Amino acid sequence: MDPGCVSRPHRFTTIDMAETSLRDVNQRLHRAREGSFRVLNPRGAHSVAVGIDADITVEVLGSVGYYCAGMHQKGSVHVQGNASTGLAENIMSGTVRITGSATMSAGATGHGGLVVIEGNAGARCGISMKGVDIVVGGDVGHMSAFMAQAGNLVVLGDAGDDLGDSIYEANLYVRGKVASLGADAIRKDMRPEHIRTLSRLLAAAAMEADPGDFTRYGSARNLYNFHIDDVDAEVAGSAR
């Protein structure tokens, strides 16, 4: 056998937060340009693994507080536990995954990348999302995808009240029940391209589900208040 084909064990650099301050943990992760890290004893600390911008892998063994993996770019963060408010807020790219549940505003304002929540997500999941893909294995709370501009929210469970309130061009896929839809959110057809997108996201999240069991929701586009025909009138008005 070619020695180059022999698989080698995955090596982690271990960082114990019982012995290392949060500032030092994040600085160490920021300095790294490659490699895999295992963070022990997070004990609900806030802002763990924020601002990562290199192709590194971070495993966090335990639950975390606010804003874990916020402003994430490149690489991956995998939390073995739950997360509090603002998980992966403003994620730009890369992958953030938690095995438990997240509280409010998971994936808020995310521009890209993939956020996977194996459990439930609380209120305002995906609020103002701008291109991120979010896959939730359980339920999402009220006002999820509020003012969602772009991207995809996939919910394998149920959705709370006012789903997609004031939504723009994001797509919402829900397998379970929706308590109520928000302003300007409507049920939409599942065309072949949506089935393909949903299949891709379920595979990326390693979740087994039949895309045919989901319903798509999106914008009725009745709240848009800009029309190209109004440009001349607005320009003339501002010149007075």
Short mmCIF file of C-alpha atoms in Angstrom, two decimals:
data_model
loop_
_atom_site.label_atom_id
_atom_site.label_comp_id
_atom_site.label_asym_id
_atom_site.label_seq_id
_atom_site.Cartn_x
_atom_site.Cartn_y
_atom_site.Cartn_z
CA MET A 1 0.00 0.00 0.00
CA ASP A 2 1.17 3.51 -0.83
CA PRO A 3 2.15 5.16 2.49
CA GLY A 4 0.61 8.39 1.24
CA CYS A 5 -2.80 6.69 1.23
CA VAL A 6 -2.70 5.64 4.86
CA SER A 7 -5.24 7.62 6.90
CA ARG A 8 -3.80 9.48 9.83
CA PRO A 9 -5.62 10.26 13.08
CA HIS A 10 -7.19 13.71 13.28
CA ARG A 11 -5.06 15.75 15.69
CA PHE A 12 -6.54 18.48 17.84
CA THR A 13 -4.86 21.21 19.82
CA THR A 14 -6.70 21.32 23.15
CA ILE A 15 -7.51 24.56 24.95
CA ASP A 16 -9.05 24.34 28.42
CA MET A 17 -11.12 27.38 29.39
CA ALA A 18 -10.82 26.34 33.04
CA GLU A 19 -7.18 27.37 32.70
CA THR A 20 -7.24 29.89 29.82
CA SER A 21 -9.12 33.20 29.64
CA LEU A 22 -11.68 33.85 26.94
CA ARG A 23 -9.50 36.62 25.49
CA ASP A 24 -6.54 34.27 25.20
CA VAL A 25 -8.68 31.54 23.65
CA ASN A 26 -9.98 33.84 20.92
CA GLN A 27 -6.57 35.40 20.28
CA ARG A 28 -5.08 31.94 19.84
CA LEU A 29 -7.81 31.00 17.37
CA HIS A 30 -7.38 34.29 15.49
CA ARG A 31 -3.64 33.75 15.10
CA ALA A 32 -4.08 30.23 13.68
CA ARG A 33 -4.06 29.87 9.91
CA GLU A 34 -4.68 26.12 9.86
CA GLY A 35 -5.29 23.19 12.16
CA SER A 36 -7.97 21.81 14.47
CA PHE A 37 -8.75 22.95 18.00
CA ARG A 38 -10.79 21.46 20.83
CA VAL A 39 -12.09 23.90 23.46
CA LEU A 40 -12.93 22.38 26.85
CA ASN A 41 -15.04 23.75 29.72
CA PRO A 42 -16.71 26.74 28.02
CA ARG A 43 -19.23 26.76 30.90
CA GLY A 44 -21.65 29.12 29.14
CA ALA A 45 -19.05 31.78 28.32
CA HIS A 46 -20.09 34.52 25.90
CA SER A 47 -18.39 35.27 22.57
CA VAL A 48 -16.54 31.96 22.27
CA ALA A 49 -14.80 31.49 18.89
CA VAL A 50 -15.91 34.83 17.45
CA GLY A 51 -14.38 36.38 14.34
CA ILE A 52 -12.63 33.32 12.94
CA ASP A 53 -11.34 34.11 9.45
CA ALA A 54 -9.16 31.11 8.54
CA ASP A 55 -9.76 27.52 7.46
CA ILE A 56 -9.52 26.02 10.91
CA THR A 57 -11.78 23.59 12.74
CA VAL A 58 -12.98 24.38 16.25
CA GLU A 59 -14.87 21.92 18.44
CA VAL A 60 -16.37 23.32 21.63
CA LEU A 61 -17.23 20.64 24.19
CA GLY A 62 -20.01 22.16 26.24
CA SER A 63 -22.70 24.82 26.09
CA VAL A 64 -21.94 28.45 25.28
CA GLY A 65 -23.47 31.86 26.00
CA TYR A 66 -24.18 34.86 23.77
CA TYR A 67 -22.76 35.40 20.28
CA CYS A 68 -20.79 32.19 19.90
CA ALA A 69 -19.09 32.13 16.47
CA GLY A 70 -20.29 35.63 15.70
CA MET A 71 -18.84 37.28 12.56
CA HIS A 72 -17.65 33.85 11.41
CA GLN A 73 -15.67 33.55 8.17
CA LYS A 74 -14.17 30.36 6.74
CA GLY A 75 -13.53 27.13 8.61
CA SER A 76 -16.01 25.56 11.00
CA VAL A 77 -17.18 25.77 14.59
CA HIS A 78 -18.95 22.75 16.09
CA VAL A 79 -20.52 23.11 19.53
CA GLN A 80 -21.37 19.98 21.48
CA GLY A 81 -24.13 21.58 23.50
CA ASN A 82 -26.56 24.50 23.51
CA ALA A 83 -26.07 28.16 22.60
CA SER A 84 -27.66 31.34 23.89
CA THR A 85 -28.63 34.53 22.02
CA GLY A 86 -26.98 35.47 18.74
CA LEU A 87 -25.36 32.21 17.65
CA ALA A 88 -23.33 32.90 14.48
CA GLU A 89 -24.62 36.46 14.27
CA ASN A 90 -23.44 38.15 11.06
CA ILE A 91 -21.81 34.97 9.74
CA MET A 92 -20.18 35.63 6.36
CA SER A 93 -19.07 32.15 5.25
CA GLY A 94 -17.99 28.79 6.62
CA THR A 95 -20.04 26.49 8.86
CA VAL A 96 -21.35 26.73 12.42
CA ARG A 97 -23.12 23.73 13.95
CA ILE A 98 -24.52 22.97 17.39
CA THR A 99 -25.81 19.63 18.61
CA GLY A 100 -28.29 21.17 21.04
CA SER A 101 -30.70 24.10 20.86
CA ALA A 102 -30.22 27.84 20.39
CA THR A 103 -32.13 30.67 22.02
CA MET A 104 -32.99 33.96 20.34
CA SER A 105 -31.72 35.39 17.05
CA ALA A 106 -29.61 32.51 15.77
CA GLY A 107 -27.96 33.41 12.47
CA ALA A 108 -29.16 37.03 12.68
CA THR A 109 -28.04 39.27 9.80
CA GLY A 110 -25.97 36.43 8.31
CA HIS A 111 -24.59 37.18 4.85
CA GLY A 112 -23.42 33.68 3.90
CA GLY A 113 -22.26 30.31 5.13
CA LEU A 114 -24.25 27.53 6.79
CA VAL A 115 -25.68 27.40 10.33
CA VAL A 116 -26.96 24.04 11.55
CA ILE A 117 -28.96 23.71 14.76
CA GLU A 118 -29.74 20.09 15.53
CA GLY A 119 -32.27 20.96 18.24
CA ASN A 120 -34.73 23.86 18.44
CA ALA A 121 -34.18 27.55 17.77
CA GLY A 122 -35.90 30.29 19.73
CA ALA A 123 -37.56 33.51 18.62
CA ARG A 124 -36.26 35.54 15.67
CA CYS A 125 -34.13 32.80 14.18
CA GLY A 126 -32.69 34.20 10.96
CA ILE A 127 -33.85 37.76 11.63
CA SER A 128 -32.70 40.07 8.81
CA MET A 129 -30.76 37.23 7.16
CA LYS A 130 -28.94 38.43 4.07
CA GLY A 131 -27.77 35.26 2.33
CA VAL A 132 -27.01 32.74 5.08
CA ASP A 133 -28.45 29.22 4.98
CA ILE A 134 -29.91 28.01 8.29
CA VAL A 135 -31.08 24.44 8.92
CA VAL A 136 -32.96 23.67 12.15
CA GLY A 137 -33.64 20.07 13.12
CA GLY A 138 -36.45 20.97 15.52
CA ASP A 139 -38.81 23.96 15.87
CA VAL A 140 -38.27 27.70 15.51
CA GLY A 141 -39.87 30.38 17.66
CA HIS A 142 -41.99 33.41 16.84
CA MET A 143 -40.89 36.10 14.38
CA SER A 144 -38.33 33.83 12.74
CA ALA A 145 -36.99 35.21 9.45
CA PHE A 146 -38.34 38.67 10.28
CA MET A 147 -37.23 41.02 7.48
CA ALA A 148 -35.26 38.17 5.90
CA GLN A 149 -33.69 39.56 2.75
CA ALA A 150 -31.91 36.59 1.14
CA GLY A 151 -30.86 33.03 1.89
CA ASN A 152 -32.75 29.95 3.07
CA LEU A 153 -34.26 28.89 6.38
CA VAL A 154 -35.05 25.16 6.62
CA VAL A 155 -37.15 23.95 9.56
CA LEU A 156 -37.70 20.24 10.07
CA GLY A 157 -40.16 20.85 12.92
CA ASP A 158 -42.80 23.54 13.47
CA ALA A 159 -42.63 27.33 13.25
CA GLY A 160 -44.07 29.82 15.74
CA ASP A 161 -46.21 32.90 15.15
CA ASP A 162 -45.49 35.55 12.53
CA LEU A 163 -43.09 33.51 10.43
CA GLY A 164 -41.41 35.62 7.77
CA ASP A 165 -42.91 38.93 8.85
CA SER A 166 -41.93 41.66 6.35
CA ILE A 167 -39.85 39.16 4.37
CA TYR A 168 -38.08 40.19 1.18
CA GLU A 169 -36.51 37.51 -1.05
CA ALA A 170 -35.47 34.71 1.32
CA ASN A 171 -37.01 31.23 1.03
CA LEU A 172 -38.46 29.47 4.06
CA TYR A 173 -38.98 25.70 4.02
CA VAL A 174 -41.02 24.20 6.86
CA ARG A 175 -41.84 20.52 7.25
CA GLY A 176 -44.19 20.90 10.21
CA LYS A 177 -46.95 23.32 11.14
CA VAL A 178 -46.77 27.12 11.03
CA ALA A 179 -48.63 28.87 13.84
CA SER A 180 -49.15 31.97 11.70
CA LEU A 181 -47.51 33.90 8.90
CA GLY A 182 -46.30 37.45 9.34
CA ALA A 183 -47.10 40.49 7.21
CA ASP A 184 -46.58 39.88 3.49
CA ALA A 185 -45.50 36.25 3.95
CA ILE A 186 -47.40 33.67 1.90
CA ARG A 187 -47.24 30.02 0.94
CA LYS A 188 -45.48 29.54 -2.40
CA ASP A 189 -45.06 26.77 -4.96
CA MET A 190 -42.21 24.28 -4.62
CA ARG A 191 -40.65 24.28 -8.06
CA PRO A 192 -37.87 21.89 -9.15
CA GLU A 193 -35.15 24.43 -8.35
CA HIS A 194 -36.45 24.69 -4.79
CA ILE A 195 -36.45 20.93 -4.39
CA ARG A 196 -32.82 20.91 -5.55
CA THR A 197 -31.85 23.68 -3.14
CA LEU A 198 -33.60 21.99 -0.23
CA SER A 199 -32.02 18.61 -1.04
CA ARG A 200 -28.58 20.25 -1.10
CA LEU A 201 -29.09 21.96 2.24
CA LEU A 202 -30.40 18.83 3.96
CA ALA A 203 -27.39 16.90 2.69
CA ALA A 204 -24.98 19.65 3.81
CA ALA A 205 -26.58 19.60 7.27
CA ALA A 206 -26.49 15.78 7.39
CA MET A 207 -30.21 15.64 8.13
CA GLU A 208 -32.49 13.02 6.65
CA ALA A 209 -35.84 14.28 5.40
CA ASP A 210 -37.93 14.09 2.24
CA PRO A 211 -37.92 17.47 0.47
CA GLY A 212 -41.43 16.65 -0.71
CA ASP A 213 -42.68 16.94 2.88
CA PHE A 214 -41.81 20.64 3.11
CA THR A 215 -43.84 23.73 2.31
CA ARG A 216 -42.15 26.85 0.94
CA TYR A 217 -43.00 30.33 2.16
CA GLY A 218 -41.84 33.68 0.84
CA SER A 219 -42.81 37.24 0.09
CA ALA A 220 -46.05 38.37 -1.55
CA ARG A 221 -44.13 41.55 -2.44
CA ASN A 222 -46.97 43.81 -1.39
CA LEU A 223 -44.86 45.81 1.07
CA TYR A 224 -42.24 46.92 -1.42
CA ASN A 225 -42.47 50.73 -1.57
CA PHE A 226 -39.92 51.48 -4.26
CA HIS A 227 -40.90 51.56 -7.93
CA ILE A 228 -38.55 52.57 -10.71
CA ASP A 229 -41.29 54.78 -12.22
CA ASP A 230 -41.13 56.97 -9.10
CA VAL A 231 -37.46 57.88 -9.53
CA ASP A 232 -38.07 60.99 -11.66
CA ALA A 233 -40.70 62.30 -9.24
CA GLU A 234 -38.38 61.77 -6.25
CA VAL A 235 -35.48 63.53 -7.98
CA ALA A 236 -37.67 66.46 -8.96
CA GLY A 237 -39.03 66.73 -5.43
CA SER A 238 -35.57 66.76 -3.86
CA ALA A 239 -34.44 69.54 -6.19
CA ARG A 240 -37.12 71.94 -4.95
#
